[in-house]
Amino acid sequence: MLLVATVLVTPKNLNFFIMYRIALIDDHTLFRKSLISLLSEMDDMIVVYDTDDGEKLLNFIQNQEVDIVLLDLQMPKMDGFTLSKQLREKYPKIKILALSQLMTEEVIYRLVKVGVNGYISKNSETDQFETALRSVLVKGFYFDLPLLELVRRFTFSNEPHPTAIPCTTSELITPREREIILYTAKGWTSEAISKVLCISVRTVDSHKRTILEKTGCSNFIAVIVKCLNEYVISLEEVK
């Protein structure tokens, strides 16, 4: 008798079938291969491409689906800042997580300006790296509190964004939008925010899009930093 096993797919185990497609760029082959080995231990991650050349990566992405790019900043052919800017302009849906040993104020400021979704030091522990990776994939950003304290001191460019209204952020943001910014800064997902505010996930995401338009920011890291700079929210509230 032939026995056929049936697997019941439920919301609880559905996430097992989600595979995140990762592209990796770093000019150190040993580090690249080590990171690929680490990612292979995560059941829902797959490295679809790795290289040390930004142009090759851009050419690959033209015809292949990628969810997130892990990139180094210091590369000989195209640095991570230039590559991040091109990725953000050409493929805005792709997440970008920068990995580097550089931790200066200028580096963090430039990363926020070019629109990366997160930044983590190459000296971080593996569990912190996985936390950053999953935060970028699920929440859309990763910046821990020490980095937020650093970037809070930055002043953004005075060049007006075409969709931004010329007044201070505190005048633009509604009380509901401020709540969403604050909960997002705490690391909450749209689903978690929707539950505590008793609104739909779609409504939360709609508010986020409106916030981006009002502030003239390219991503929510920039929104959070801008709101910290202009005292719309405070670090004490985020902690």
Short mmCIF file of C-alpha atoms in Angstrom, two decimals:
data_model
loop_
_atom_site.label_atom_id
_atom_site.label_comp_id
_atom_site.label_asym_id
_atom_site.label_seq_id
_atom_site.Cartn_x
_atom_site.Cartn_y
_atom_site.Cartn_z
CA MET A 1 0.00 0.00 0.00
CA LEU A 2 1.30 3.44 -0.93
CA LEU A 3 1.04 5.94 1.89
CA VAL A 4 0.98 9.63 1.00
CA ALA A 5 1.97 12.13 3.67
CA THR A 6 0.11 15.43 3.72
CA VAL A 7 1.55 18.58 5.25
CA LEU A 8 -1.00 21.08 6.53
CA VAL A 9 0.14 24.64 5.85
CA THR A 10 -1.06 26.96 8.61
CA PRO A 11 -0.27 30.60 9.44
CA LYS A 12 2.05 29.29 12.15
CA ASN A 13 4.34 27.37 9.80
CA LEU A 14 3.77 29.38 6.61
CA ASN A 15 6.83 31.58 7.25
CA PHE A 16 9.03 28.50 6.82
CA PHE A 17 8.36 28.67 3.07
CA ILE A 18 9.41 32.32 2.74
CA MET A 19 12.92 32.64 1.30
CA TYR A 20 14.69 35.98 1.39
CA ARG A 21 17.01 36.50 -1.57
CA ILE A 22 20.31 38.13 -0.60
CA ALA A 23 23.02 39.74 -2.72
CA LEU A 24 26.39 40.33 -1.07
CA ILE A 25 29.17 42.67 -2.14
CA ASP A 26 32.54 42.93 -0.39
CA ASP A 27 36.09 43.09 -1.72
CA HIS A 28 37.41 40.66 0.91
CA THR A 29 36.80 37.15 -0.38
CA LEU A 30 37.35 35.43 2.97
CA PHE A 31 34.82 37.69 4.75
CA ARG A 32 32.34 37.20 1.90
CA LYS A 33 32.58 33.41 2.04
CA SER A 34 32.34 33.42 5.84
CA LEU A 35 29.17 35.50 5.67
CA ILE A 36 27.70 33.18 3.05
CA SER A 37 28.39 30.25 5.36
CA LEU A 38 26.67 32.04 8.25
CA LEU A 39 23.63 32.90 6.12
CA SER A 40 23.35 29.29 4.92
CA GLU A 41 22.54 28.29 8.51
CA MET A 42 19.37 30.42 8.39
CA ASP A 43 16.55 28.38 6.85
CA ASP A 44 14.79 31.33 5.23
CA MET A 45 17.85 33.04 3.72
CA ILE A 46 19.54 32.33 0.39
CA VAL A 47 22.51 34.13 -1.12
CA VAL A 48 21.72 34.45 -4.83
CA TYR A 49 24.80 36.47 -5.78
CA ASP A 50 28.11 37.62 -4.35
CA THR A 51 30.74 39.84 -5.91
CA ASP A 52 33.34 42.54 -5.28
CA ASP A 53 32.16 44.74 -8.17
CA GLY A 54 29.27 47.21 -7.89
CA GLU A 55 28.66 47.34 -11.65
CA LYS A 56 28.35 43.55 -11.80
CA LEU A 57 25.85 43.63 -8.94
CA LEU A 58 23.72 46.28 -10.69
CA ASN A 59 23.77 44.22 -13.89
CA PHE A 60 22.70 41.10 -11.97
CA ILE A 61 19.78 42.89 -10.31
CA GLN A 62 18.44 44.02 -13.70
CA ASN A 63 17.25 40.48 -14.39
CA GLN A 64 17.10 38.83 -10.97
CA GLU A 65 14.93 39.37 -7.91
CA VAL A 66 16.78 40.48 -4.77
CA ASP A 67 15.23 41.34 -1.40
CA ILE A 68 18.27 42.80 0.34
CA VAL A 69 21.83 43.84 -0.49
CA LEU A 70 24.55 43.47 2.12
CA LEU A 71 27.40 45.78 1.20
CA ASP A 72 30.77 46.98 2.35
CA LEU A 73 31.59 50.70 2.17
CA GLN A 74 35.25 50.59 1.21
CA MET A 75 35.58 49.00 -2.22
CA PRO A 76 38.04 49.87 -5.01
CA LYS A 77 35.75 49.89 -8.07
CA MET A 78 32.61 51.49 -6.63
CA ASP A 79 32.32 52.47 -2.97
CA GLY A 80 29.31 51.54 -0.88
CA PHE A 81 27.92 55.08 -0.76
CA THR A 82 27.81 55.37 -4.56
CA LEU A 83 26.33 51.89 -4.93
CA SER A 84 23.69 52.58 -2.25
CA LYS A 85 22.64 55.77 -4.02
CA GLN A 86 22.27 53.98 -7.35
CA LEU A 87 20.36 51.09 -5.77
CA ARG A 88 18.00 53.51 -4.03
CA GLU A 89 17.34 55.43 -7.26
CA LYS A 90 16.93 52.40 -9.55
CA TYR A 91 15.51 49.77 -7.18
CA PRO A 92 13.79 51.54 -4.26
CA LYS A 93 12.11 48.34 -3.01
CA ILE A 94 15.42 46.57 -2.39
CA LYS A 95 16.60 46.84 1.22
CA ILE A 96 20.21 47.86 1.92
CA LEU A 97 22.19 46.82 4.99
CA ALA A 98 25.69 48.31 5.18
CA LEU A 99 28.45 46.36 6.93
CA SER A 100 31.69 48.15 7.73
CA GLN A 101 34.35 48.82 10.33
CA LEU A 102 33.90 52.56 9.83
CA MET A 103 31.93 54.19 12.65
CA THR A 104 32.59 57.93 12.27
CA GLU A 105 29.89 60.60 12.38
CA GLU A 106 30.55 61.46 8.73
CA VAL A 107 30.03 57.84 7.66
CA ILE A 108 26.74 57.49 9.55
CA TYR A 109 25.51 60.82 8.20
CA ARG A 110 26.34 59.85 4.59
CA LEU A 111 24.61 56.49 4.99
CA VAL A 112 21.42 58.15 6.19
CA LYS A 113 21.58 60.63 3.32
CA VAL A 114 21.96 57.97 0.60
CA GLY A 115 19.03 56.04 2.02
CA VAL A 116 20.36 52.78 3.43
CA ASN A 117 17.96 50.79 5.60
CA GLY A 118 20.50 49.93 8.24
CA TYR A 119 24.10 49.84 9.33
CA ILE A 120 26.05 47.37 11.46
CA SER A 121 29.70 47.05 12.35
CA LYS A 122 31.69 44.09 11.01
CA ASN A 123 32.87 43.59 14.59
CA SER A 124 29.33 42.78 15.78
CA GLU A 125 28.34 39.42 17.20
CA THR A 126 26.53 36.98 14.89
CA ASP A 127 23.25 37.25 16.80
CA GLN A 128 23.33 41.05 16.48
CA PHE A 129 23.96 40.69 12.75
CA GLU A 130 20.94 38.40 12.39
CA THR A 131 18.83 40.85 14.41
CA ALA A 132 19.87 43.68 12.09
CA LEU A 133 19.22 41.59 8.99
CA ARG A 134 15.75 40.52 10.06
CA SER A 135 14.87 44.00 11.29
CA VAL A 136 15.67 45.47 7.87
CA LEU A 137 13.71 42.73 6.07
CA VAL A 138 10.64 42.87 8.32
CA LYS A 139 10.55 46.44 9.70
CA GLY A 140 12.38 48.21 6.90
CA PHE A 141 15.22 49.63 9.02
CA TYR A 142 17.82 48.92 11.69
CA PHE A 143 19.60 51.52 13.79
CA ASP A 144 20.35 50.84 17.43
CA LEU A 145 20.14 53.51 20.14
CA PRO A 146 23.87 54.40 20.26
CA LEU A 147 23.74 55.18 16.55
CA LEU A 148 20.53 57.18 16.96
CA GLU A 149 22.20 59.21 19.70
CA LEU A 150 25.05 59.90 17.29
CA VAL A 151 22.96 60.91 14.28
CA ARG A 152 20.64 63.03 16.41
CA ARG A 153 23.30 65.73 16.30
CA PHE A 154 23.32 65.87 12.52
CA THR A 155 21.69 68.67 10.60
CA PHE A 156 19.99 67.72 7.35
CA SER A 157 20.43 69.61 4.08
CA ASN A 158 18.36 72.77 3.67
CA GLU A 159 17.52 71.86 0.08
CA PRO A 160 13.73 71.52 -0.09
CA HIS A 161 12.22 68.24 -1.20
CA PRO A 162 9.69 68.68 -4.04
CA THR A 163 6.85 67.18 -1.96
CA ALA A 164 7.83 68.73 1.37
CA ILE A 165 5.78 71.55 2.85
CA PRO A 166 8.02 74.50 3.91
CA CYS A 167 7.50 74.48 7.66
CA THR A 168 8.93 72.65 10.65
CA THR A 169 8.33 68.93 11.11
CA SER A 170 6.41 69.47 14.35
CA GLU A 171 3.87 71.59 12.43
CA LEU A 172 3.48 68.94 9.74
CA ILE A 173 3.09 65.82 11.83
CA THR A 174 -0.31 64.95 13.30
CA PRO A 175 -0.62 63.32 16.75
CA ARG A 176 -1.44 59.96 15.12
CA GLU A 177 1.56 60.22 12.80
CA ARG A 178 3.77 61.08 15.78
CA GLU A 179 2.59 57.89 17.51
CA ILE A 180 3.51 55.85 14.45
CA ILE A 181 6.95 57.48 14.22
CA LEU A 182 7.60 56.81 17.91
CA TYR A 183 6.51 53.16 17.79
CA THR A 184 8.57 52.63 14.63
CA ALA A 185 11.61 54.15 16.33
CA LYS A 186 11.09 51.62 19.13
CA GLY A 187 11.38 48.86 16.53
CA TRP A 188 7.71 47.90 16.27
CA THR A 189 6.39 46.40 13.05
CA SER A 190 3.37 47.85 11.22
CA GLU A 191 1.31 44.89 12.45
CA ALA A 192 2.23 45.53 16.09
CA ILE A 193 1.49 49.24 15.71
CA SER A 194 -1.88 48.50 14.13
CA LYS A 195 -2.90 46.38 17.12
CA VAL A 196 -1.96 48.93 19.79
CA LEU A 197 -3.61 51.79 17.87
CA CYS A 198 -6.63 49.69 16.82
CA ILE A 199 -6.23 50.47 13.12
CA SER A 200 -5.45 48.30 10.11
CA VAL A 201 -1.94 47.50 8.89
CA ARG A 202 -2.86 49.16 5.61
CA THR A 203 -3.71 52.37 7.48
CA VAL A 204 -0.37 52.28 9.33
CA ASP A 205 1.51 51.87 6.04
CA SER A 206 -0.54 54.67 4.50
CA HIS A 207 0.43 56.95 7.40
CA LYS A 208 4.09 56.01 6.88
CA ARG A 209 3.93 56.96 3.20
CA THR A 210 2.36 60.29 4.13
CA ILE A 211 5.07 60.89 6.74
CA LEU A 212 7.79 60.28 4.15
CA GLU A 213 6.14 62.78 1.79
CA LYS A 214 5.66 65.42 4.50
CA THR A 215 9.21 65.20 5.81
CA GLY A 216 10.87 64.81 2.40
CA CYS A 217 12.83 61.79 3.67
CA SER A 218 13.79 58.80 1.53
CA ASN A 219 13.39 56.22 4.31
CA PHE A 220 12.23 55.88 7.90
CA ILE A 221 15.71 56.08 9.39
CA ALA A 222 15.90 59.62 8.04
CA VAL A 223 12.39 60.32 9.40
CA ILE A 224 13.37 59.19 12.89
CA VAL A 225 16.62 61.18 12.87
CA LYS A 226 14.82 64.27 11.58
CA CYS A 227 12.15 63.96 14.26
CA LEU A 228 14.81 63.51 16.96
CA ASN A 229 16.68 66.56 15.69
CA GLU A 230 13.53 68.69 15.69
CA TYR A 231 12.28 67.30 19.04
CA VAL A 232 9.13 65.77 17.58
CA ILE A 233 10.12 62.69 19.59
CA SER A 234 12.86 62.25 22.19
CA LEU A 235 15.46 59.56 22.86
CA GLU A 236 13.96 59.12 26.33
CA GLU A 237 10.66 58.08 24.72
CA VAL A 238 12.39 55.68 22.34
CA LYS A 239 14.34 53.88 25.10
#
